[in-house]
Short mmCIF file of C-alpha atoms in Angstrom, two decimals:
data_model
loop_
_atom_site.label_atom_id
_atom_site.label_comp_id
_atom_site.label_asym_id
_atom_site.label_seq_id
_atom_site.Cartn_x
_atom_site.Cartn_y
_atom_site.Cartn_z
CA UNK R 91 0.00 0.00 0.00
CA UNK R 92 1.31 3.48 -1.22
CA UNK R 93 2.27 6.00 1.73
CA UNK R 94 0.03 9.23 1.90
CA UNK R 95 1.39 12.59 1.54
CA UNK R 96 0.40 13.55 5.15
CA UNK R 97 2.48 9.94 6.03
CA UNK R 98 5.73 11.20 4.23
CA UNK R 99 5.38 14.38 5.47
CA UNK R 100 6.59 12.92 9.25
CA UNK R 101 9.37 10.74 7.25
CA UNK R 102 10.65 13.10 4.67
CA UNK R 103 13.75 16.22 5.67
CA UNK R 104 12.34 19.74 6.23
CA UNK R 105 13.68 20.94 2.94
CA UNK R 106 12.39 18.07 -0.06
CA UNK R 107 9.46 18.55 -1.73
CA UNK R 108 6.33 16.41 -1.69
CA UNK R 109 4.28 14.98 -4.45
CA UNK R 110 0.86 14.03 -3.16
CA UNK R 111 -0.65 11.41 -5.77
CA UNK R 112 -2.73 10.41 -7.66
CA UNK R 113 -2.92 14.12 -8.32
CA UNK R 114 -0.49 16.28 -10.11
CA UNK R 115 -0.06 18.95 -7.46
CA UNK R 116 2.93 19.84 -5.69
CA UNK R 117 3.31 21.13 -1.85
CA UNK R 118 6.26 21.81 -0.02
CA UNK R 119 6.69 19.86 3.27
CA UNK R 120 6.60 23.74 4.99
CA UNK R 121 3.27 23.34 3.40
CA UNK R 122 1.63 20.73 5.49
CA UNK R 123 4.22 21.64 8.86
CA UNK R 124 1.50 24.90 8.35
CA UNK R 125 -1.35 23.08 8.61
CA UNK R 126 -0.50 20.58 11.14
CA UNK R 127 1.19 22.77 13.58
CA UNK R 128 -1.64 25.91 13.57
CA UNK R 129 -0.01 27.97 11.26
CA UNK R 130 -1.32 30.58 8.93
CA UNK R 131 -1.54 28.89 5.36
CA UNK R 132 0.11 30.32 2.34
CA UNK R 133 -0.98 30.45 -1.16
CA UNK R 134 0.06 27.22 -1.96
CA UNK R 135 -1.92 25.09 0.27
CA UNK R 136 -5.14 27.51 -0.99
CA UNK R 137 -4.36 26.84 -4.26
CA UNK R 138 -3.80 23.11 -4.35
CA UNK R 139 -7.27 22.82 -2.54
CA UNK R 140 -9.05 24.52 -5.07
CA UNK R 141 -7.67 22.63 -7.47
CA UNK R 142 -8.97 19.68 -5.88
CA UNK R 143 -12.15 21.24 -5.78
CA UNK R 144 -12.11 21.89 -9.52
CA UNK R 145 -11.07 18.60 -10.33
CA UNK R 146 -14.08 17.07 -8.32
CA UNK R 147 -16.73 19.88 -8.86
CA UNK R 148 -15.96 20.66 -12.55
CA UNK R 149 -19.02 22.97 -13.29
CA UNK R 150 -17.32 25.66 -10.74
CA UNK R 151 -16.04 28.27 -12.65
CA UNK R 152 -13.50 30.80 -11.30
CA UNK R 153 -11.21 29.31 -8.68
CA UNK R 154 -7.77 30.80 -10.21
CA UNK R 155 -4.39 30.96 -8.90
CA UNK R 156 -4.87 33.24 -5.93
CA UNK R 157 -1.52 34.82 -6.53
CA UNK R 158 -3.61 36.69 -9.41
CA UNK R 159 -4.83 39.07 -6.49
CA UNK R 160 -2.79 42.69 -7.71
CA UNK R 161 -0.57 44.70 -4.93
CA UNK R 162 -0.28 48.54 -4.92
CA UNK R 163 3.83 49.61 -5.49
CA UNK R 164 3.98 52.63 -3.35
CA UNK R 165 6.97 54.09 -5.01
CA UNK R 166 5.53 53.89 -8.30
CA UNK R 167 1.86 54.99 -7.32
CA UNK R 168 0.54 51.33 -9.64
CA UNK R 169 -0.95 48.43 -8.98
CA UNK R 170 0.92 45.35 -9.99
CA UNK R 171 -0.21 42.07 -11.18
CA UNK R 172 1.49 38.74 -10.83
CA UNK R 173 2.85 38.42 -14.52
CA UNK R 174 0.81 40.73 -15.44
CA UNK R 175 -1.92 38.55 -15.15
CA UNK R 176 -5.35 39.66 -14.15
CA UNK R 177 -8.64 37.34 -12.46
CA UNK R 178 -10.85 36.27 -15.21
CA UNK R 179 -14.80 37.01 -15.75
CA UNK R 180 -16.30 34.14 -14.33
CA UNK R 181 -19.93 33.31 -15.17
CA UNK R 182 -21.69 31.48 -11.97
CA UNK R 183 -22.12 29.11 -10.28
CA UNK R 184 -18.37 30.75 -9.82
CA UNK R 185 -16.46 30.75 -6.68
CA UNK R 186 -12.98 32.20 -5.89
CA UNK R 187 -10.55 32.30 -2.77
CA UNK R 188 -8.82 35.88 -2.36
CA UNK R 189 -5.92 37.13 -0.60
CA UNK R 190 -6.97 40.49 0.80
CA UNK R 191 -3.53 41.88 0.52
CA UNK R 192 -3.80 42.09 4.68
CA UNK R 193 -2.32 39.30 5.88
CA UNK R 194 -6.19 37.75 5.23
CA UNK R 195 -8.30 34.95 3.26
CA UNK R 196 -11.58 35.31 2.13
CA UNK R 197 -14.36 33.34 -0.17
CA UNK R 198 -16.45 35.18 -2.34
CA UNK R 199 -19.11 33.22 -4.65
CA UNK R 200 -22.18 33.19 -7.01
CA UNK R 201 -25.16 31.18 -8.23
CA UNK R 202 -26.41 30.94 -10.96
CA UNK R 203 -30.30 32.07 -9.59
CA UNK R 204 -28.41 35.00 -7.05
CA UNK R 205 -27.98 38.94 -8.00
CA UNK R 206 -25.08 39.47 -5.25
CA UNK R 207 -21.74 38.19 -5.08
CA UNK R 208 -21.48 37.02 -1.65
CA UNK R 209 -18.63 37.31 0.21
CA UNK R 210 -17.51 35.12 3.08
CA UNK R 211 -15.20 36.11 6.06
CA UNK R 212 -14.52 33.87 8.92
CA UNK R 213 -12.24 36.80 11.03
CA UNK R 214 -14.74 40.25 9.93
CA UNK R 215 -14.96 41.59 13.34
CA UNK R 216 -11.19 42.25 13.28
CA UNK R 217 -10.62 42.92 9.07
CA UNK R 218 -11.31 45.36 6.91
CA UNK R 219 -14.26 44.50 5.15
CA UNK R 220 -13.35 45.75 1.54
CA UNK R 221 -9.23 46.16 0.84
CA UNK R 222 -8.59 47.57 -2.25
CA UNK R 223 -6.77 44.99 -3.70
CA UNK R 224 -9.91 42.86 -3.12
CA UNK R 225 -12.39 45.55 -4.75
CA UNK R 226 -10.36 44.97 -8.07
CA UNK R 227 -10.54 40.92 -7.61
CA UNK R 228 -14.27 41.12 -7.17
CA UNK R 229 -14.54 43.67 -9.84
CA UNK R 230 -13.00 41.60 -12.32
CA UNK R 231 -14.22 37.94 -11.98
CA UNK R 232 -18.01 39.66 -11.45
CA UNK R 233 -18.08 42.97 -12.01
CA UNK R 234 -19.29 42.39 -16.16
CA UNK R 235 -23.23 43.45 -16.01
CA UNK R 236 -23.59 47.30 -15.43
CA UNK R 237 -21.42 49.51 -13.18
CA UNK R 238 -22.92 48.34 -9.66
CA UNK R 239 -21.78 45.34 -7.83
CA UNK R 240 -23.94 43.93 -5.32
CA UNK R 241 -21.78 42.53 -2.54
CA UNK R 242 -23.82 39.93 0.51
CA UNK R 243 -21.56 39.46 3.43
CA UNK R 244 -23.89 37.08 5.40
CA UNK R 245 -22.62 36.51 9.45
CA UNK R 246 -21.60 33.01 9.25
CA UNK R 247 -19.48 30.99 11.39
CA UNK R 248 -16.37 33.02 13.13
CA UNK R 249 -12.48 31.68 13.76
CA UNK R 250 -11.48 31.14 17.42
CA UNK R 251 -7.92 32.67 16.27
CA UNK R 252 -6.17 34.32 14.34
CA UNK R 253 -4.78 31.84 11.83
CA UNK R 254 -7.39 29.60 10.86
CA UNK R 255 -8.93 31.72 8.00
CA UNK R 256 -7.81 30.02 4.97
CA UNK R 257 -8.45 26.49 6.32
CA UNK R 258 -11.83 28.15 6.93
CA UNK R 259 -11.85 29.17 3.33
CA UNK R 260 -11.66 25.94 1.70
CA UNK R 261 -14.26 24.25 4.29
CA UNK R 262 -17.03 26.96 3.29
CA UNK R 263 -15.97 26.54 -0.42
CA UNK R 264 -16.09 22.77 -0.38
CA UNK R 265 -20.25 23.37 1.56
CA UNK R 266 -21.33 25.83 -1.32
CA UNK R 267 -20.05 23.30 -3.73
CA UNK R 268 -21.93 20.31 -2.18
CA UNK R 269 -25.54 22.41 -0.91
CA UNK R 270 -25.15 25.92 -2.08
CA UNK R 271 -25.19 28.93 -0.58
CA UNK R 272 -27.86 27.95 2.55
CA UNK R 273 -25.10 25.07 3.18
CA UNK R 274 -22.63 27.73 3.97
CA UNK R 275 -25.16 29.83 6.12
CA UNK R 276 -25.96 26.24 8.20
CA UNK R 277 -22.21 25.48 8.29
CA UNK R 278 -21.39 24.66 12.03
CA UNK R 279 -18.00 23.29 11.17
CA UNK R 280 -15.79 20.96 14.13
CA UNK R 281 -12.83 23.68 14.64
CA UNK R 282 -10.69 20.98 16.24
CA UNK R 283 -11.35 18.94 13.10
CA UNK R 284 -10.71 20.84 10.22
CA UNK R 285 -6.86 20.54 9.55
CA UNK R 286 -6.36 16.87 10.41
CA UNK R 287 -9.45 16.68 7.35
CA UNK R 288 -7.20 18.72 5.16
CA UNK R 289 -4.77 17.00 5.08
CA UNK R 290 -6.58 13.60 4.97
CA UNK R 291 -7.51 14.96 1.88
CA UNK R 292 -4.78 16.32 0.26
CA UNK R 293 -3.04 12.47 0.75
CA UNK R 294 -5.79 11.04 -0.48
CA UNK R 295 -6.17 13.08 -3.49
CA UNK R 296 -9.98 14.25 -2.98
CA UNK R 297 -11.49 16.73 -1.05
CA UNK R 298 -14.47 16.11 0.86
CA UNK R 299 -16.68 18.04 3.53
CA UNK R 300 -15.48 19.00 6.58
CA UNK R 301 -16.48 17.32 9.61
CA UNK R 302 -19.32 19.60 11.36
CA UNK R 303 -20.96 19.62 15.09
CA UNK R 304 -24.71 19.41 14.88
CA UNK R 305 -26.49 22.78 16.85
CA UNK R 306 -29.71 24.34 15.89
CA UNK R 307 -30.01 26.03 12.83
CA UNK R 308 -30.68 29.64 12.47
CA UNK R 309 -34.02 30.84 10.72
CA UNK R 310 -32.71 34.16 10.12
CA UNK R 311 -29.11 35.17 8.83
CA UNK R 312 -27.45 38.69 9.43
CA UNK R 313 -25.92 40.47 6.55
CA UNK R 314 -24.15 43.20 5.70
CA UNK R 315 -24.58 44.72 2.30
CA UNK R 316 -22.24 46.53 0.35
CA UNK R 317 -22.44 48.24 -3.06
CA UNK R 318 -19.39 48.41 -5.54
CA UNK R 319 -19.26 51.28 -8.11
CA UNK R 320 -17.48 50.23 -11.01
CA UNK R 321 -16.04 52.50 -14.46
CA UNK R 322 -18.46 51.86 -17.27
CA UNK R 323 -15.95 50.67 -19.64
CA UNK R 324 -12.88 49.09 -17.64
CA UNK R 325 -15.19 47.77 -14.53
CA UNK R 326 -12.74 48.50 -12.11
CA UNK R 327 -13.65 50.08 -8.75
CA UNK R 328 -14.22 53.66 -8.93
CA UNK R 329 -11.79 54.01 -5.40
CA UNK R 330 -8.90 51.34 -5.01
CA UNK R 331 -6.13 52.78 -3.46
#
């Protein structure tokens, strides 16, 4: 029987790579060190998971490289763009993980029967709810119908810390992609649970939902609501900087 990537992981030097069959992705062992010691997770582990994701849920669209997500360069007054590479319209159902540019991760989504974008933050208490850099990311994978952007951010289930956000990410994006948007709303996830699941399932090459603790469900969900003005021809927000 073949060893699992979380296996290796305790067998293999700090510094060697792991593959992680029978997909073709590629971590680093700091990679899963992150997620098994309570550390913040980097774009790598986000981007691997969505991957999974897309591999197993393929009518999602969006779900790019999150290192797509543009940074302002101070000195030179621009934003930059990895490559320059921008995020891609993406028609719904649609989801994408974002790097907020502040140290933060965040899941935004659509369906295909919804007129907001709704955006989903684990840690909003402490954030800011709207960077900059994550206007533009919003604005371009579904900012393409007229120049307002109706943005849902719906009070779902909050981090006990201050590192657990992108783990958080891919557990809501793996609900919306099994039972839509009122499975994220219901999601009651097992906060002790959700690493060890993560990696279970990057060594077994398939990404399933997260274990959950049953509690009463909610019949009425807080939101905040948040309009984005976009340019009429580039659909970029009007104030990003």
């Amino acid at each position: 029987m073949s060893e699992s990537a979380e296996e290796r992981f305790h067998q293999s030097p700090a510094s060697s790579p792991l593959w992680c069959p029978p997909t073709d992705f590629f971590l680093q062992t700091d990679d899963f060190s992150d997620l098994n010691y309570g550390q913040s997770l980097k774009s790598d582990v986000m981007n691997n998971a969505q991957k999974l994701i897309n591999d197993k849920y393929v009518g999602m669209n969006g779900l790019e490289a999150t290192v797509l997500a543009p940074y302002f360069e101070e000195k030179a007054n621009t934003w930059h763009y990895y490559e320059g590479k921008k995020f891609q319209h993406a028609y719904p159902p649609s989801a994408q993980i974002h790097h907020t540019g502040k140290g933060h991760w965040v899941l935004s989504y659509k369906s295909v029967d919804s007129q907001s974008v709704y955006l989903i933050d684990s840690m909003r208490s402490a954030r800011e709810a709207l960077s900059p850099s994550l206007q533009i990311q919003l604005a371009a994978v579904y900012g393409h119908t007229d120049n307002l952007l109706n943005i849902n951010m719906p009070f779902i289930q909050q981090q006990r810390n201050s590192v657990d956000c992108g783990v958080m990410c891919i557990a809501f994006l793996v609900e919306f992609c099994e039972k839509g948007h009122q499975g994220v709303l219901s999601a009651n996830f097992d906060l002790s649970q959700i690493r060890s699941h993560l990696l279970r399932c990057f060594g077994k090459g398939d990404i399933t939902s997260f274990p959950q603790i049953a509690h009463k469900l909610r019949s009425n969900v807080r939101c905040k609501d948040i309009q984005l003005r976009l340019h009429c021809i580039c659909n970029m927000p009007e104030s990003s900087i």
